[in-house]
Coordinates of C-alpha atoms and ligand atoms in Angstrom, one line a residue:
X1 CA 6.6 23.7 46.3
X2 CA 7.0 23.6 42.6
X3 CA 9.7 21.5 41.2
X4 CA 12.0 25.1 40.5
X5 CA 11.5 25.5 44.2
X6 CA 13.0 22.4 45.3
X7 CA 16.1 22.5 42.7
X8 CA 16.8 26.3 43.8
X9 CA 16.2 24.6 47.3
X10 CA 18.8 21.6 46.4
X11 CA 21.6 24.3 44.5
X12 CA 21.1 26.6 47.3
X13 CA 22.0 24.4 49.9
X14 CA 25.1 22.6 47.7
X15 CA 26.2 25.8 47.0
X16 CA 26.3 27.0 50.6
X17 CA 28.6 24.3 51.3
X18 CA 31.7 25.5 48.7
X19 CA 30.9 29.2 49.9
X20 CA 28.2 32.5 51.1
X21 CA 29.7 34.2 47.8
X22 CA 29.8 31.1 45.7
X23 CA 26.9 32.0 42.9
X24 CA 25.0 29.2 40.9
X25 CA 23.5 30.0 37.8
X26 CA 20.5 28.0 36.4
X27 CA 19.6 27.0 33.0
X28 CA 16.3 25.4 32.4
X29 CA 17.3 22.6 29.5
X30 CA 13.8 22.0 28.1
X31 CA 14.8 19.8 24.5
X32 CA 12.4 17.5 25.8
X33 CA 9.6 19.7 26.9
X34 CA 6.5 21.8 25.4
X35 CA 6.7 25.5 24.5
X36 CA 3.8 25.6 27.2
X37 CA 5.9 24.0 30.6
X38 CA 8.5 26.9 29.4
X39 CA 6.3 29.4 29.9
X40 CA 5.2 27.8 32.8
X41 CA 8.6 27.6 34.3
X42 CA 8.9 31.4 33.4
X43 CA 5.7 32.3 35.4
X44 CA 7.5 30.7 38.3
X45 CA 11.0 33.2 37.2
X46 CA 12.9 30.8 35.8
X47 CA 14.9 33.0 32.8
X48 CA 17.3 31.0 31.3
X49 CA 16.8 28.1 29.0
X50 CA 18.6 25.5 26.9
X51 CA 18.3 23.5 23.9
X52 CA 20.5 21.2 22.0
X53 CA 19.1 21.3 18.4
X54 CA 19.0 24.3 16.4
X55 CA 16.0 23.8 15.3
X56 CA 14.2 23.2 18.5
X57 CA 15.4 26.5 19.3
X58 CA 14.5 28.3 16.9
X59 CA 10.8 27.1 16.7
X60 CA 11.0 27.6 21.1
X61 CA 11.7 31.2 20.5
X62 CA 9.1 31.7 17.7
X63 CA 6.6 30.6 20.2
X64 CA 8.0 32.1 23.1
X65 CA 8.7 35.8 21.6
X66 CA 6.6 37.7 23.5
X67 CA 8.4 36.0 26.3
X68 CA 12.0 38.1 27.7
X69 CA 13.5 34.7 28.1
X70 CA 17.2 34.1 27.3
X71 CA 18.2 31.1 25.3
X72 CA 21.2 28.8 25.3
X73 CA 22.7 26.5 23.2
X74 CA 24.6 23.3 24.0
X75 CA 24.1 20.8 21.4
X76 CA 26.8 19.4 19.1
X77 CA 26.7 21.9 16.1
X78 CA 27.1 21.0 12.6
X79 CA 28.7 23.6 10.5
X80 CA 25.7 23.6 7.5
X81 CA 23.6 24.9 11.1
X82 CA 26.1 27.8 11.9
X83 CA 24.5 30.7 10.3
X84 CA 20.8 29.6 11.8
X85 CA 22.4 29.9 15.3
X86 CA 24.2 32.9 15.0
X87 CA 20.9 34.5 13.7
X88 CA 19.0 33.4 16.6
X89 CA 21.5 35.4 18.5
X90 CA 22.2 33.1 21.9
X91 CA 23.0 34.3 24.8
X92 CA 26.0 31.5 25.4
X93 CA 26.8 28.9 22.9
X94 CA 27.8 26.2 25.7
X95 CA 29.3 23.6 23.2
X96 CA 32.5 24.8 21.2
X97 CA 34.5 21.5 20.9
X98 CA 37.4 21.8 18.5
X99 CA 39.1 24.8 17.3
X100 CA 37.7 24.1 14.0
X101 CA 34.7 24.8 14.4
X102 CA 35.5 28.0 16.7
X103 CA 37.0 29.4 13.9
X104 CA 34.1 28.7 12.1
X105 CA 31.8 30.7 14.0
X106 CA 34.1 33.9 13.9
X107 CA 33.8 33.6 10.2
X108 CA 30.1 33.6 9.3
X109 CA 30.2 36.0 12.9
X110 CA 32.9 38.2 11.0
X111 CA 30.7 37.7 7.8
X112 CA 27.7 39.4 9.7
X113 CA 29.4 41.9 11.9
X114 CA 28.0 40.3 14.9
X115 CA 29.6 39.1 18.5
X116 CA 28.6 36.0 20.5
X117 CA 29.8 34.8 24.0
X118 CA 30.2 31.0 24.1
X119 CA 32.4 28.2 26.2
X120 CA 34.8 26.1 25.4
X121 CA 33.4 21.9 25.8
X122 CA 36.0 19.9 27.8
X123 CA 35.6 16.1 27.3
X124 CA 36.4 15.7 30.6
X125 CA 36.2 11.7 30.7
X126 CA 37.7 10.5 27.4
X127 CA 34.2 9.8 26.1
X128 CA 34.5 8.6 22.3
X129 CA 31.1 9.5 22.6
X130 CA 31.1 13.1 23.7
X131 CA 32.8 16.3 22.2
X132 CA 34.8 18.4 23.2
X133 CA 39.0 19.0 23.4
X134 CA 40.6 16.8 25.7
X135 CA 41.9 18.1 28.8
X136 CA 45.3 18.0 27.7
X137 CA 44.8 20.5 25.1
X138 CA 42.6 22.4 26.8
X139 CA 43.9 25.4 27.7
X140 CA 46.1 26.0 24.7
X141 CA 43.3 25.7 22.3
X142 CA 41.4 27.9 24.8
X143 CA 44.0 30.4 23.8
X144 CA 44.4 30.1 20.2
X145 CA 40.8 30.7 19.9
X146 CA 40.8 34.0 22.1
X147 CA 43.9 35.0 20.3
X148 CA 42.2 34.5 16.7
X149 CA 38.6 34.4 17.4
X150 CA 37.7 38.1 17.8
X151 CA 34.5 37.6 16.9
X152 CA 34.2 34.8 19.5
X153 CA 34.1 35.8 23.4
X154 CA 35.0 33.2 25.4
X155 CA 33.7 33.2 28.9
X156 CA 35.0 29.7 29.9
X157 CA 34.5 26.0 29.5
X158 CA 31.4 23.5 29.4
X159 CA 31.4 19.8 30.2
X160 CA 29.3 16.9 30.8
X161 CA 30.1 14.2 33.7
X162 CA 31.5 11.2 33.3
X163 CA 28.3 8.6 32.0
X164 CA 29.4 6.2 34.9
X165 CA 27.8 5.2 38.0
X166 CA 30.9 5.4 39.9
X167 CA 30.7 9.0 42.0
X168 CA 34.3 9.3 42.2
X169 CA 34.9 8.8 38.4
X170 CA 31.8 11.8 37.7
X171 CA 33.7 14.2 40.5
X172 CA 37.5 13.0 38.9
X173 CA 35.7 14.6 35.1
X174 CA 34.3 17.9 37.1
X175 CA 37.7 18.7 39.4
X176 CA 39.4 18.5 35.5
X177 CA 37.3 20.8 34.5
X178 CA 37.5 23.2 37.6
X179 CA 41.4 22.8 37.5
X180 CA 41.2 24.1 33.8
X181 CA 38.8 26.8 34.2
X182 CA 41.4 28.4 37.1
X183 CA 44.4 28.2 34.6
X184 CA 42.3 30.5 32.6
X185 CA 42.7 33.9 33.9
X186 CA 39.9 35.8 31.7
X187 CA 37.3 32.6 32.2
X188 CA 34.6 33.6 34.4
X189 CA 31.8 30.8 33.9
X190 CA 32.3 27.0 34.5
X191 CA 29.3 25.2 33.6
X192 CA 28.8 21.4 34.5
X193 CA 25.9 19.3 36.1
X194 CA 22.8 17.9 35.3
X195 CA 19.8 16.4 37.0
X196 CA 21.9 13.4 37.8
X197 CA 25.0 15.3 39.1
X198 CA 24.6 19.1 39.6
X199 CA 25.2 18.8 43.6
X200 CA 28.5 17.2 43.4
X201 CA 29.4 19.3 40.3
X202 CA 28.8 22.6 42.2
X203 CA 30.3 21.1 45.1
X204 CA 33.8 20.7 42.5
X205 CA 33.1 24.5 41.6
X206 CA 30.1 24.4 38.8
X207 CA 29.0 28.3 38.8
X208 CA 26.2 27.1 35.7
X209 CA 24.3 23.8 35.9
X210 CA 22.0 22.9 33.1
X211 CA 19.2 20.8 34.5
X212 CA 16.0 19.1 32.6
X213 CA 14.5 16.2 33.9
X214 CA 14.7 17.3 37.5
X215 CA 13.2 20.6 36.5
X216 CA 10.4 19.8 33.6
X217 CA 8.7 16.4 35.3
Ligands
PLP301 C1 20.4 17.3 28.1 C2 21.0 18.1 28.8 C3 21.1 18.2 29.5 C4 20.4 18.6 30.7 O1 20.0 16.8 30.9 P1 19.2 16.2 32.4 O2 19.4 14.9 32.6 O3 18.0 16.3 31.9 O4 18.9 17.6 33.3 C5 22.4 19.5 29.9 N1 23.3 19.8 29.3 C6 23.3 19.3 28.3 C7 24.6 19.5 27.3 C8 22.4 18.6 27.9 O5 22.5 17.8 26.4

C-alpha cells in the first residue's frame, strides 16, 4: 500500500463516522517535498497540492507545468508577494488572515481584471505565533470582506489546530471554527486538519484536510 492509500483509508474511516454524505477533500502539502515527489503522488491519483511560500509554489508549478495539478496557497502572505501570487492563479488561497489583507488582494485583482477564491483564516486557539482573525470577529470580518471585496470569492474558513498535546484543546479549536463556518450562509469549505490531527478535524466537521508529512515520507 502506498502512503496515499493509507491516508485515504484513514480519511474514509473518519468521514464515514460523521456521515456517508460527508465528503472530504485532500490537499497534499508539498512544502518539504521535491517536484519529483509531487509527480509521484500525481501518478497515484492526487491532483490538489499546497504550498506555503509564493516562491516555492512558482518553482513547483514551473517544474510540473505539464501535469494538470491544482495549487492551493496556505502561507503567511506578505503584501509584496500579492501580485506574484495572483499571477500564479491558485485554485484557492487558504490564508486570508485579515480584512486589510483581503482588501489589498482585492485591489490588485481589480487592477488585473481577475478573480480568486479564498478562505478566511481563523486563529481559533488565540496563538500569538499564528495569523488569522479571532473567533469573536470572524463572522463580521467575513461579511465585510464579502461585501467589500467583489473580486475575492470567499468560500469558507481555514484554521490550524491548537499547537498543544491535549486533544481536548485541539478539538475545541476545531469546534470553534466549525461553529463559525455554520453561521456563514454561503460558505462551503471548512479547511482544517494536518498530519497530526486530521481525523479529529474531520470528526469536528472539516471537509478539506491539508496533509504534508503523513503523505510525503
Ligand atoms: C505545512 C502545513 C500543513 C501540512 O502540515 P503537516 O503537519 O506536514 O501535515 C498544513 N497547513 C498549513 C497551513 C501548513 O503550513
